Structure formats: C-alpha cells, structure tokens
Amino acid sequence: MSSKSRTIVVVGGVAGGASAAARARRCNEQAEIIVFERSGFISFANCGLPYYLGGEIAERQKLLVSTPEHFRRRFRIDVRTHHEVLAIDRTARRVRVLDHNSGNTFEQPYDRLILAPGAEAVVPNVAGHDAENVFVLRSMEDTDRIKAWLDHQTIRRAVIVGGGFIGLEMVEQLKRRAVDVALVELLPQVLAPLDAEMAHVVETELRQHDVRLHLNDGLVAIDAHNGRATHVRTASGAAIPADLVLLGVGVRPNSRLAREAGLEVAPSGGVRVNPYMQTSDPAIYAVGDAVEYQHAVAGRPVPVPLAGPANRAGRIAGQHAAMDEAPPMTPVLGTAIVRVFDITAATTGLSLKFARQCNQPATAVTIEAKHHAGYFPGAKLLLIKLVYEPLTGRVLGAQAVGPEGVDKRIDIIATAIQMRATVRDLAGIDLAYAPPYGSAKDPVHMAAFVASNQLDGLLNIVQPDADLSGRQIVDVRTPQEFAADHLDDAIHIPLDELRDRLHQLEPQRDTVTVCRSGLRSYIAARILMQHGFARVADLTGGMLMRRHAEAAGLVASPTSSASSTEN
Ligand SMILES: Cc1cc2nc3c(=O)[nH]c(=O)nc-3n(C[C@H](O)[C@H](O)[C@H](O)COP(=O)(O)OP(=O)(O)OC[C@H]3O[C@@H](n4cnc5c(N)ncnc54)[C@H](O)[C@@H]3O)c2cc1C
C-alpha cells in the first residue's frame, strides 16, 4: 500500500484523537482521514470544564478549542460528530459506525485505525446514583447539565465524592459559587498520588476554607426524594445533605472496542501498546486514557489518564499511521498539578509509598524554602519532597505543595527524572535567578543538597513518620517554638547553645535532631557528628512534617506533648 492512498480512521476526537488526526495530515497530505466522535464536540478543553462551572472561565465558547469546520478547512479532515464506532472487523479492516443523527449504521474501511475513545467516569452502583442531581464530569454534555442545574436551581450544599484532581477542582469552584461543600473520600487522604503527610497539607487548606472532609469513608447510598438526591450516606453512618452530588471516583479505560476486537488489554483495562502506540494488531493504534503507558521510573506499563501523555501519544500515533515511522513515545511520569484555593499541589514520578509498593529502593528528603529570595517582598514558603534511590541518588519522584512556585519546581524535577538525573545532578543544575523569581540556592537545589549530603555520608535522615521511641531527641529551636509544641521526651537545646551544652547529651545513643523544618536540625546533626556522636539522624521536614504525618495517621504512637521538658 502506498502511504499516499491510505485511509486513516480515528475513533474519538478530543485530546488524543484530534492530535493524531492533525499530525497524520501534517505528515501525509494525500491520506483520507476520518474522525468519528460520539459526542457533539471535538477538541474541547476537558481540563477547563471545572473552571467554567465555577465561573472563572466566563464564556462556554472558550472551551471549544476547535470545531469540525475548522478541521475540515484547515486540515481537510472529515470530522463526523454524533458518530459512534460500534465494532471493529480486523479481518476486513473496517469499523461499524452508528450515525446518531439518522439512526443508521454503516461500514467504514480503514488502512490504519487509531483508537482514542478516552475513559468513562466510574459510577458506583449504589442506590440513588441515577437521581437527576447526581452528576459526573467528563464531557461538554455533562458540563451543560451541571451548569444548568447550578444556574437554575437553589444549590446551597454539594457533596463531591472522590478527592482526586477533578474532585478538588470542583470543590474549589463550587466554593467560589458560595456553595457549602463536603468531600467524601474512601482513602484516608485526598490526592492518592501524594504521600499522606503531603496530602495532609492540602487537607488543612481545604478545612481552612470550610470544606467538610469525610476521609476514610466510602459512599454507600444516595437518598433521593422524587428522583432528586437529598443526602449522601457513607460507611461511617453519616448522612450528608446535598442539593447536588458530583461523583469523581475515578475513570475506567474505554477499551471495550479493543477487547471485543481481540486486541491485548491489560488487567487494568488499558489497551496494551508498543512505543509507537500500536496495539497487538499493528494496523490499529491506541492512545490516551484508553491505554497503559510505560512508566519511566516504575519500569512497567500503567494507566495515566492525563492530557499531556494523550496529546503526545496522539501525535506519535498520527505520524506513524501516516508514514509508518515516528519517534517512539517517551515513558511517562504521571506529572500532575492542581490548585486548591490558595495553594498548589503537584507530583511527578514515584511517591515514597508507591516506590515501596513497587519494592523500589527509595528514600526521601523534605524541605521547606521560600519560593524566591526571602528579602524580596512576597516570598512564600513551599514544601518539596524529593524521592530518590538511596545508593545511586537517582531521582525517582517529587511532590511539592505551597502558595507559589510549585509548578516550576515540579517541572524542573520532572525534566531531571526524564533525563535519569541523580540528586547530585539536580544540586548542580544551573537555574535562572534574580530576587523576584528565585534564590541563588533554589528550593530544588536545597532539596538536592540535603539528599546529596545523605548520599555522601554527611547526614542521616529519618522520615517524618519514623518510630522515634527510645531515641535521644534533640530539639534545637528557640524556647518560644519549643514551648508552643514539641515531641515527648525531647531535649531542648537551642542551636546556638549546642556546642556549649554537648555534655548534657549521651553521644553513644541513637540521636535525632529536630527543628521546625529540617535546616537548623541539619546543622545540629553536623555539629554532633563532628563531636563524636556516632548515630545521629535528622528528622526530615522537621516538626512541621512530623505533625502532618501524625495527623495523617502515619505515626503509630503520636509524640505530642504539652509539658515542657527543657533542659
Ligand atoms: C473535568 C476534567 C478535568 C481534567 N483536567 C485535567 C488537567 O488539568 N490536566 C490533565 O493533564 N488532564 C486533565 N484531565 C484529563 C484529560 O482531559 C484526559 O486525560 C484526556 O482528555 C484524555 O484524552 P483522550 O483522547 O484519551 O480522551 P478524551 O479527551 O476523553 O476523548 C475521548 C473521546 O472519544 C469519544 N468516544 C468514546 N468512544 C467512542 C466511540 N466508540 N466512537 C466515537 N467516539 C467515541 C468520547 O465521546 C470522547 O469525546 C481532565 C479531565 C476531565 C474530565
């Protein structure tokens, strides 16, 4: 078959499908390219939907990034909305299509088929899930339904089920509309990709904005009256009043077509693909939320239902389908970010808990630093947790939370991970600096310095959730800080007095140094190590992250203390 004469059929016309079709045209001017899209819209901004519902994006039109007419005019691509692909006949190389406008079905031959059908929202099969004010948010049609309900009904109270990225975006946007919001989450934390103590920072922000959190509590039923939801019932027995319920409990890859056609599908439901996005049938490609991508750090395929991979994979599939060659898909990291009121939370690569689940040797450091020079007005503190291999220093992942500068740091670290950098590489990375933008030693450097110290044997680290019982805990903060809050049995010696009061400590004991966030305790650890204390470790993230770890339920016996044990 000449590459000029081929027919490329694309199933799904949004992130992955639209990217694939446009790229195919740019690579092959002669091909016939047809996009079938089940809904009435192509290339709309899924990621913008919550912000339109909250009113932050004022015009609906702004969500419609492209139109079938534009695709026809600019790319000579035949886009057919309200056309659903029902089945694939691999032997005859054709798909069966239902035209929802006419109700007719027809067969469409293909030489190359690109599947980009996305994922579907999981709807728990509980009583009341079909009430008229229970919604999911995936499509423009879903958005229009929710918008109509918000605009024309009196909505005082909403319940969001699911504390993932979309759930939190909707919490924020409904609060923006002055709706009283409760969040129900089955897991003990929001934002499952984050480690629990980092997620707890986000939970604190939610509570500060009067969001009622029902964590570790599953949805069991929705009470409805006259077809309208009134309460959400949870496993703990709570009955939460609701004028609107949004289900954001996750997505399931739309892999039915692929499965029924006999293509390989992983147990996760994601279609199996090679680096050119070809399925087990080389004439059929699959991209986006419907597939599993190779993970750059976990080293195995995983579903990553995010827009970036879908767009990049679509581009590769489109090129390969048009030309039979393309660069391979780069493994993904699951880099993701969300704004939650006044803070931002972001993640890339592996969390420490996920690394442990994968039996990947991993440790982590957590630092708190200003997002730009402290002396420049407006400096804000942000937290970075850097996850790395303890022996090689290879960076495995990172999480960041704070009011400013989170996006930049996570993107720097994501880039480093993709290049297989170590924490030493990161410590040496040459970043732009002037006071309004950063610091000569950027927070990324600070995290990497601490990790490099650990690698070089200059510092031992204990995690915020470590069992500290039986250890000599040396708290080096000011008397005021210590009086306000400290760990049980902590010995208080302010950092500047430490060298003069070493005789009050026992050098042979396992010792942990503690301060607010880990900087002064690092200096203290270095002093102790150089004065013959054999087994000293620094509590990474300090009291700040210890308290978050305790509140997140990570510490078996919390070490709170109200009484001062100052020496
Ligand atoms: C509310 C919301 C917010 C999001 N925010 C972000 C974000 O901030 N950042 C981020 O990275 N990701 C975000 N995402 C995820 C991101 O939008 C998806 O990962 C991405 O759109 C997946 O692309 P896709 O092409 O696989 O599927 P989609 O973009 O969902 O497109 C699939 C299309 O295929 C059509 N289709 C399905 N089956 C058929 C069929 N049989 N025949 C014809 N057509 C069919 C569907 O109607 C659908 O329009 C968000 C998603 C949502 C819903």
XYZ file of C-alpha atoms and ligand atoms in Angstrom:
620
model
C 0.000 0.000 0.000
C 1.367 3.407 -0.895
C 1.435 5.775 2.051
C -0.381 8.280 -0.140
C -3.500 6.247 -0.685
C -4.248 5.140 2.824
C -7.405 5.739 4.799
C -6.840 6.628 8.444
C -9.847 6.338 10.714
C -9.741 7.901 14.185
C -12.176 6.961 16.960
C -12.652 9.873 19.381
C -11.990 13.497 18.512
C -10.722 15.178 21.652
C -7.223 15.176 23.214
C -5.577 12.098 21.689
C -7.808 11.726 18.638
C -7.628 15.347 17.477
C -3.829 15.392 17.962
C -3.490 12.158 15.997
C -5.667 13.322 13.118
C -3.948 16.712 12.750
C -0.478 15.155 12.916
C -1.449 12.497 10.369
C -2.447 15.241 7.960
C 0.767 17.184 8.506
C 2.685 14.005 7.691
C 0.570 12.790 4.780
C -1.241 15.269 2.573
C -2.776 12.522 0.410
C -4.330 10.298 3.070
C -8.056 10.205 3.615
C -8.565 10.987 7.314
C -11.896 10.478 9.052
C -12.622 11.204 12.723
C -15.695 9.666 14.341
C -16.765 11.364 17.565
C -19.678 10.031 19.569
C -20.496 13.335 21.278
C -21.393 16.630 19.664
C -17.981 18.199 20.205
C -14.385 17.692 19.192
C -11.221 19.093 20.653
C -12.862 20.700 23.679
C -10.942 21.690 26.788
C -11.811 18.888 29.270
C -9.332 20.369 31.707
C -11.144 23.713 31.674
C -14.588 22.300 32.496
C -14.441 22.810 36.311
C -13.346 26.428 35.849
C -16.268 27.141 33.538
C -18.673 25.611 36.056
C -17.227 27.810 38.800
C -17.411 30.902 36.602
C -13.678 31.513 36.438
C -13.856 30.814 32.698
C -16.816 33.012 31.843
C -17.533 32.022 28.235
C -18.525 28.496 27.214
C -17.172 29.232 23.732
C -13.625 29.404 25.132
C -13.811 25.675 25.928
C -14.341 24.778 22.298
C -10.749 24.854 21.171
C -11.566 23.680 17.660
C -14.579 22.719 15.563
C -15.319 20.147 12.837
C -15.490 23.042 10.348
C -12.031 24.215 11.316
C -10.635 20.690 10.948
C -12.263 20.423 7.532
C -10.995 23.799 6.332
C -7.507 23.732 7.781
C -6.655 20.042 7.573
C -9.141 18.534 5.076
C -10.116 16.084 7.792
C -13.602 14.628 7.672
C -14.896 15.021 11.236
C -18.225 13.404 11.990
C -19.729 14.204 15.372
C -22.600 12.136 16.802
C -20.999 9.129 15.102
C -20.211 6.210 17.367
C -17.933 3.361 16.356
C -19.648 0.157 17.460
C -17.244 -2.576 16.394
C -14.003 -3.351 14.606
C -13.699 -6.073 11.965
C -9.947 -6.614 11.906
C -10.013 -9.188 9.118
C -11.918 -6.966 6.716
C -10.249 -3.829 8.158
C -13.401 -1.879 8.670
C -15.399 -0.387 11.514
C -19.133 -0.377 12.032
C -20.427 3.099 12.784
C -23.744 4.326 14.200
C -24.824 7.731 12.956
C -26.809 9.077 15.902
C -28.273 11.830 13.695
C -30.043 9.396 11.335
C -30.031 6.237 13.427
C -28.341 4.368 10.534
C -25.280 2.171 10.810
C -22.658 1.788 8.094
C -19.274 0.188 7.500
C -16.159 2.302 7.104
C -12.991 0.645 5.730
C -9.602 1.653 7.106
C -5.966 1.018 6.384
C -4.935 2.400 9.744
C -7.217 2.765 12.749
C -6.431 4.998 15.736
C -8.430 4.392 18.897
C -8.712 7.463 21.148
C -12.006 6.803 22.957
C -10.764 8.048 26.337
C -12.140 6.760 29.618
C -15.500 6.719 31.248
C -16.291 8.011 34.714
C -16.855 5.242 37.219
C -20.367 5.453 38.643
C -20.659 3.403 41.846
C -23.663 1.132 41.682
C -25.301 2.472 44.835
C -28.950 3.326 45.440
C -29.748 6.800 44.145
C -26.816 7.071 41.732
C -29.279 7.858 38.932
C -31.024 10.775 40.690
C -31.355 13.859 38.487
C -28.914 15.952 40.535
C -26.142 13.310 40.666
C -23.502 14.073 38.059
C -20.176 13.003 36.613
C -17.923 15.401 34.719
C -16.298 14.081 31.529
C -17.883 15.765 28.536
C -19.379 19.032 27.305
C -22.791 17.437 27.679
C -22.082 16.636 31.361
C -20.879 20.204 31.796
C -24.010 21.701 30.267
C -26.188 19.564 32.540
C -24.313 20.594 35.688
C -24.233 24.261 34.615
C -27.976 24.277 34.032
C -28.563 22.749 37.459
C -26.259 25.251 39.153
C -27.788 28.221 37.345
C -31.467 27.326 37.671
C -31.779 25.521 41.000
C -31.062 26.690 44.516
C -27.836 24.931 45.391
C -26.757 25.530 48.941
C -24.976 22.272 49.671
C -22.969 19.978 47.437
C -21.212 16.691 48.077
C -18.199 15.747 45.999
C -17.424 12.044 46.123
C -13.729 11.454 45.384
C -10.761 13.567 46.439
C -8.733 13.264 43.238
C -7.649 16.102 40.972
C -11.054 16.719 39.365
C -12.866 16.350 42.702
C -10.663 19.005 44.308
C -11.021 21.350 41.345
C -14.791 21.076 41.668
C -14.619 21.642 45.450
C -12.749 24.872 44.824
C -15.050 26.024 42.041
C -18.260 25.267 43.950
C -16.947 27.179 46.963
C -16.320 30.030 44.545
C -20.066 29.960 43.874
C -20.681 30.159 47.646
C -21.902 26.560 47.835
C -21.309 24.705 51.111
C -19.173 21.695 50.116
C -18.489 18.330 51.734
C -15.917 15.932 50.299
C -16.262 12.164 50.728
C -13.167 10.058 50.085
C -12.743 6.337 50.601
C -8.994 6.592 51.218
C -7.612 8.148 54.386
C -6.198 11.018 52.279
C -7.021 13.242 49.306
C -4.816 13.149 46.179
C -3.767 9.494 46.247
C -0.559 10.041 44.189
C 0.885 12.137 47.038
C 2.372 10.742 50.238
C -0.141 11.098 53.053
C 1.694 13.778 55.024
C 1.992 15.979 51.905
C -1.681 15.384 51.138
C -2.449 16.448 54.698
C -1.142 19.926 53.883
C -3.818 20.080 51.182
C -6.454 18.745 53.589
C -5.534 21.535 56.023
C -6.103 24.078 53.245
C -9.481 22.524 52.452
C -10.535 22.665 56.099
C -9.394 26.275 56.347
C -11.844 27.022 53.541
C -14.658 25.296 55.443
C -14.755 22.197 53.269
C -16.062 19.335 55.388
C -13.839 16.299 54.833
C -15.130 12.767 55.246
C -11.920 10.799 54.718
C -11.570 7.044 55.062
C -15.299 6.886 54.473
C -16.919 5.324 51.427
C -20.134 6.250 49.668
C -22.781 3.595 50.391
C -26.013 5.171 49.117
C -27.639 8.340 47.899
C -31.037 9.113 49.418
C -33.425 10.501 46.844
C -36.872 12.023 47.083
C -38.988 12.286 43.902
C -35.906 11.357 41.859
C -33.806 14.077 43.450
C -30.823 13.337 45.729
C -31.178 14.751 49.228
C -28.403 13.076 51.236
C -25.204 11.143 50.662
C -24.777 8.246 53.048
C -21.332 6.990 53.967
C -19.960 3.799 55.504
C -19.401 5.537 58.845
C -23.134 6.262 59.076
C -23.016 9.927 58.063
C -25.963 11.329 56.083
C -24.683 14.455 54.375
C -27.315 16.832 52.947
C -26.862 17.575 49.252
C -28.585 19.680 46.608
C -26.020 18.437 44.117
C -23.757 15.361 44.107
C -20.705 15.048 41.896
C -19.132 11.614 41.505
C -15.397 11.861 40.883
C -14.273 8.440 41.998
C -12.065 7.667 39.038
C -12.149 6.595 35.437
C -12.140 3.302 33.571
C -10.345 2.990 30.218
C -12.783 2.841 27.314
C -11.316 -0.365 25.939
C -14.471 -2.272 25.028
C -13.947 -1.881 21.276
C -10.360 -3.094 21.566
C -11.274 -6.028 23.793
C -14.132 -7.164 21.586
C -11.828 -6.989 18.570
C -9.421 -9.345 20.326
C -6.685 -6.777 20.945
C -4.496 -7.237 24.022
C -5.883 -5.418 27.046
C -4.089 -5.306 30.423
C -5.833 -6.263 33.685
C -6.141 -2.515 34.467
C -8.396 -2.246 31.411
C -5.815 -0.233 29.490
C -5.052 -1.309 25.912
C -1.521 -2.663 25.549
C 0.604 -0.672 23.079
C 4.193 -0.534 21.870
C 6.276 2.690 21.849
C 4.680 3.681 18.512
C 1.256 3.313 20.124
C 0.483 0.214 18.020
C -1.761 -2.343 19.662
C -1.294 -6.084 19.269
C -2.608 -5.505 15.710
C -0.029 -3.250 14.005
C -2.696 -1.608 11.814
C -4.516 -0.402 14.935
C -3.145 2.241 17.276
C -4.483 3.304 20.660
C -3.720 6.423 22.706
C -4.848 8.440 25.691
C -6.908 7.386 28.679
C -7.736 4.084 26.972
C -4.169 2.740 27.130
C -1.367 1.857 29.503
C 1.872 3.820 29.080
C 5.330 2.680 30.041
C 6.209 4.442 33.315
C 9.691 5.987 33.272
C 10.532 5.089 36.863
C 8.252 2.195 37.813
C 9.500 0.475 34.649
C 6.146 -1.084 33.833
C 3.034 -0.024 31.948
C 0.407 1.881 33.942
C -2.743 3.843 33.079
C -2.030 7.608 33.175
C -5.299 9.411 32.404
C -3.782 12.844 31.796
C -3.908 15.275 28.904
C -0.156 15.604 28.282
C 0.508 11.934 27.501
C -2.725 11.732 25.449
C -1.653 14.645 23.248
C 1.917 13.397 22.807
C 0.830 9.824 22.139
C -1.776 11.056 19.646
C 0.922 12.924 17.773
C 3.113 9.801 17.565
C 0.264 7.521 16.522
C -0.864 10.039 13.903
C 2.600 10.250 12.391
C 3.194 6.501 12.449
C -0.205 5.795 10.931
C 0.535 8.293 8.164
C 4.167 7.419 7.411
C 4.914 4.037 9.048
C 7.593 5.707 11.126
C 7.738 8.047 14.079
C 9.923 8.635 17.131
C 8.916 6.343 19.994
C 6.749 7.557 22.863
C 8.868 8.665 25.811
C 7.886 6.847 29.001
C 5.679 8.949 31.260
C 5.941 10.140 34.854
C 2.347 10.984 35.748
C 3.311 14.600 36.360
C 0.195 16.360 37.634
C -0.781 19.593 39.345
C -3.847 21.094 40.989
C -4.736 24.424 42.548
C -6.653 24.136 45.817
C -7.718 27.613 46.947
C -4.518 29.466 47.902
C -2.078 26.613 47.415
C -0.924 24.357 44.616
C -0.060 20.674 44.925
C 1.937 18.816 42.300
C 3.639 15.491 41.825
C 5.920 13.714 39.400
C 7.333 10.202 39.277
C 7.048 7.965 42.314
C 5.860 8.906 45.775
C 7.734 7.201 48.590
C 4.752 4.954 49.357
C 4.374 3.928 45.697
C 8.115 3.234 45.420
C 7.837 0.988 48.466
C 4.821 -0.786 46.962
C 6.923 -1.422 43.832
C 9.782 -2.755 46.005
C 11.930 0.013 44.578
C 14.742 1.023 46.966
C 13.829 4.606 47.845
C 14.215 7.279 50.444
C 13.165 10.910 50.588
C 14.019 14.312 51.960
C 11.506 17.064 52.636
C 12.491 20.707 52.738
C 10.677 23.982 53.237
C 12.055 27.022 51.428
C 10.969 30.389 50.111
C 9.803 30.444 46.508
C 12.010 33.469 45.794
C 14.624 35.454 47.717
C 13.407 35.928 51.282
C 14.341 39.594 51.344
C 12.283 40.358 48.249
C 8.672 41.282 49.065
C 6.122 38.492 48.770
C 8.336 35.466 49.423
C 6.203 32.423 50.254
C 7.216 29.104 51.785
C 6.825 25.943 49.745
C 7.433 22.301 50.594
C 9.325 19.878 48.367
C 9.624 16.163 48.990
C 12.313 14.621 46.808
C 12.262 10.836 46.398
C 15.461 9.092 45.253
C 17.435 5.864 45.278
C 19.495 5.833 48.468
C 22.596 4.231 46.947
C 22.805 5.780 43.481
C 20.976 9.047 44.160
C 18.843 8.610 41.043
C 15.827 10.896 41.325
C 12.605 8.855 41.372
C 9.938 11.413 42.106
C 8.903 14.598 43.833
C 5.919 16.306 45.381
C 5.546 19.993 46.095
C 2.906 21.997 47.936
C 2.726 25.723 48.525
C 1.198 29.030 47.513
C 3.728 29.988 44.819
C 6.382 28.433 42.612
C 5.225 24.807 42.854
C 4.746 24.353 39.097
C 8.265 25.479 38.246
C 9.917 23.179 40.778
C 7.936 20.096 39.805
C 8.608 20.713 36.120
C 12.344 21.087 36.770
C 12.415 17.821 38.688
C 10.228 16.049 36.095
C 12.724 17.089 33.427
C 15.585 15.822 35.562
C 13.909 12.458 36.141
C 13.249 12.061 32.425
C 16.995 12.604 31.846
C 17.755 9.987 34.541
C 19.428 12.619 36.715
C 20.760 11.973 40.208
C 20.321 14.261 43.184
C 23.894 15.426 42.558
C 22.935 16.463 39.018
C 19.996 18.329 40.488
C 22.210 20.022 43.073
C 24.352 21.328 40.217
C 21.613 22.406 37.851
C 22.087 25.979 36.606
C 18.804 27.836 37.096
C 17.885 31.421 36.273
C 17.980 33.658 39.309
C 17.032 37.210 40.210
C 15.279 38.091 43.507
C 11.714 38.328 42.136
C 11.985 34.821 40.614
C 14.003 32.555 42.851
C 17.044 32.268 45.051
C 20.689 31.714 44.275
C 20.102 28.420 46.028
C 16.689 27.455 44.703
C 14.357 25.187 46.720
C 15.175 22.462 44.167
C 18.863 22.882 45.000
C 18.107 22.835 48.730
C 16.284 19.518 48.462
C 19.065 18.101 46.304
C 21.759 19.368 48.697
C 20.134 17.540 51.598
C 19.810 14.360 49.545
C 23.432 14.672 48.363
C 24.558 15.098 51.984
C 22.828 11.845 52.791
C 24.468 10.177 49.798
C 27.884 11.479 50.841
C 27.514 10.179 54.392
C 27.380 13.712 55.815
C 23.839 13.288 57.076
C 21.453 10.525 58.038
C 17.753 11.071 57.531
C 14.701 9.778 59.343
C 11.313 10.138 57.729
C 8.519 12.217 59.297
C 6.636 9.025 60.209
C 9.635 7.289 61.830
C 9.310 5.488 65.140
C 11.319 7.755 67.456
C 10.771 5.807 70.640
C 13.937 5.085 72.598
C 15.939 7.697 70.701
C 17.589 10.776 72.146
C 15.613 13.607 70.546
C 17.435 16.934 70.433
C 15.198 19.871 69.588
C 17.273 22.890 68.551
C 14.543 25.511 68.034
C 14.027 28.676 70.080
C 12.453 28.487 73.557
C 9.256 30.036 72.171
C 8.932 27.469 69.415
C 9.668 24.645 71.824
C 7.148 25.891 74.375
C 4.465 26.049 71.718
C 4.825 22.414 70.653
C 7.391 19.654 70.993
C 7.853 15.898 70.934
C 7.616 13.795 74.095
C 10.966 13.420 75.854
C 12.665 15.922 73.563
C 15.739 17.576 75.000
C 15.669 21.261 74.216
C 18.963 22.943 73.362
C 18.717 25.972 71.037
C 21.084 25.546 68.100
C 23.417 28.399 69.047
C 23.959 26.857 72.516
C 24.553 23.314 71.272
C 28.365 23.340 71.193
C 28.457 24.569 74.816
C 25.930 22.042 76.102
C 27.100 18.818 74.476
C 27.807 17.385 77.946
C 24.022 17.272 78.524
C 23.688 14.656 75.779
C 24.692 10.985 75.526
C 26.987 10.539 72.492
C 26.542 6.756 72.297
C 22.740 6.870 71.944
C 20.732 6.890 68.750
C 20.039 10.591 68.354
C 17.545 12.511 66.227
C 17.877 16.250 65.722
C 14.695 18.251 65.285
C 13.769 21.799 64.320
C 10.842 23.421 62.509
C 11.527 22.113 59.010
C 14.961 20.489 58.958
C 17.504 23.251 58.312
C 18.677 24.009 61.862
C 18.491 20.331 62.789
C 20.804 19.563 59.865
C 23.373 21.999 61.255
C 22.875 20.431 64.677
C 23.385 16.941 63.247
C 26.651 18.054 61.636
C 27.859 19.523 64.948
C 27.005 16.349 66.849
C 28.556 14.040 64.231
C 31.799 16.011 64.372
C 31.831 15.825 68.162
C 31.829 12.042 68.321
C 28.101 11.271 68.292
C 28.107 8.047 66.322
C 24.475 7.584 65.336
C 22.807 10.888 64.535
C 19.915 11.422 62.146
C 17.975 14.483 61.099
C 14.152 14.453 61.128
C 13.492 15.474 57.537
C 10.773 18.098 57.242
C 11.092 18.751 60.994
C 8.195 19.282 63.383
C 6.159 20.652 60.510
C 6.010 17.378 58.593
C 6.049 15.261 61.771
C 2.791 16.872 62.807
C 1.332 16.414 59.329
C 2.435 12.751 59.370
C 0.807 12.247 62.776
C -2.399 13.958 61.716
C -2.432 11.810 58.588
C -2.301 8.722 60.824
C 1.161 7.618 59.672
C 2.755 7.526 63.127
C 1.794 4.583 65.308
C 2.042 6.447 68.635
C 1.918 10.196 68.154
C 4.537 12.052 70.155
C 2.527 15.084 71.214
C 3.434 16.835 74.373
C 2.006 19.802 76.194
C 4.564 19.850 79.003
C 7.974 21.365 78.538
C 10.990 19.114 79.070
C 13.535 21.846 78.580
C 16.970 21.056 79.971
C -13.042 17.673 34.160
C -11.707 17.184 33.710
C -10.570 17.905 34.052
C -9.335 17.449 33.655
N -8.235 18.174 33.996
C -7.028 17.770 33.591
C -5.873 18.549 33.869
O -5.971 19.628 34.456
N -4.667 18.069 33.456
C -4.550 16.889 32.783
O -3.440 16.513 32.423
N -5.624 16.136 32.485
C -6.851 16.548 32.867
N -7.945 15.807 32.554
C -7.766 14.527 31.843
C -7.653 14.727 30.353
O -8.690 15.531 29.911
C -7.670 13.384 29.666
O -6.569 12.645 30.129
C -7.591 13.475 28.173
O -8.640 14.236 27.656
C -7.623 12.075 27.548
O -7.631 12.176 26.175
P -8.296 11.046 25.289
O -8.168 11.478 23.877
O -7.792 9.731 25.680
O -9.833 11.048 25.709
P -10.891 12.224 25.649
O -10.221 13.537 25.554
O -11.813 11.999 26.790
O -11.659 11.950 24.293
C -12.293 10.732 24.047
C -13.452 10.984 23.090
O -13.787 9.764 22.472
C -15.200 9.743 22.258
N -15.604 8.349 22.097
C -15.568 7.359 23.012
N -15.978 6.186 22.484
C -16.282 6.442 21.196
C -16.756 5.641 20.130
N -16.980 4.336 20.304
N -16.955 6.226 18.932
C -16.715 7.558 18.761
N -16.267 8.343 19.727
C -16.038 7.801 20.938
C -15.755 10.387 23.507
O -17.032 10.930 23.259
C -14.712 11.459 23.806
O -15.114 12.727 23.323
C -9.215 16.248 32.905
C -10.364 15.523 32.552
C -11.590 15.996 32.934
C -12.815 15.229 32.547
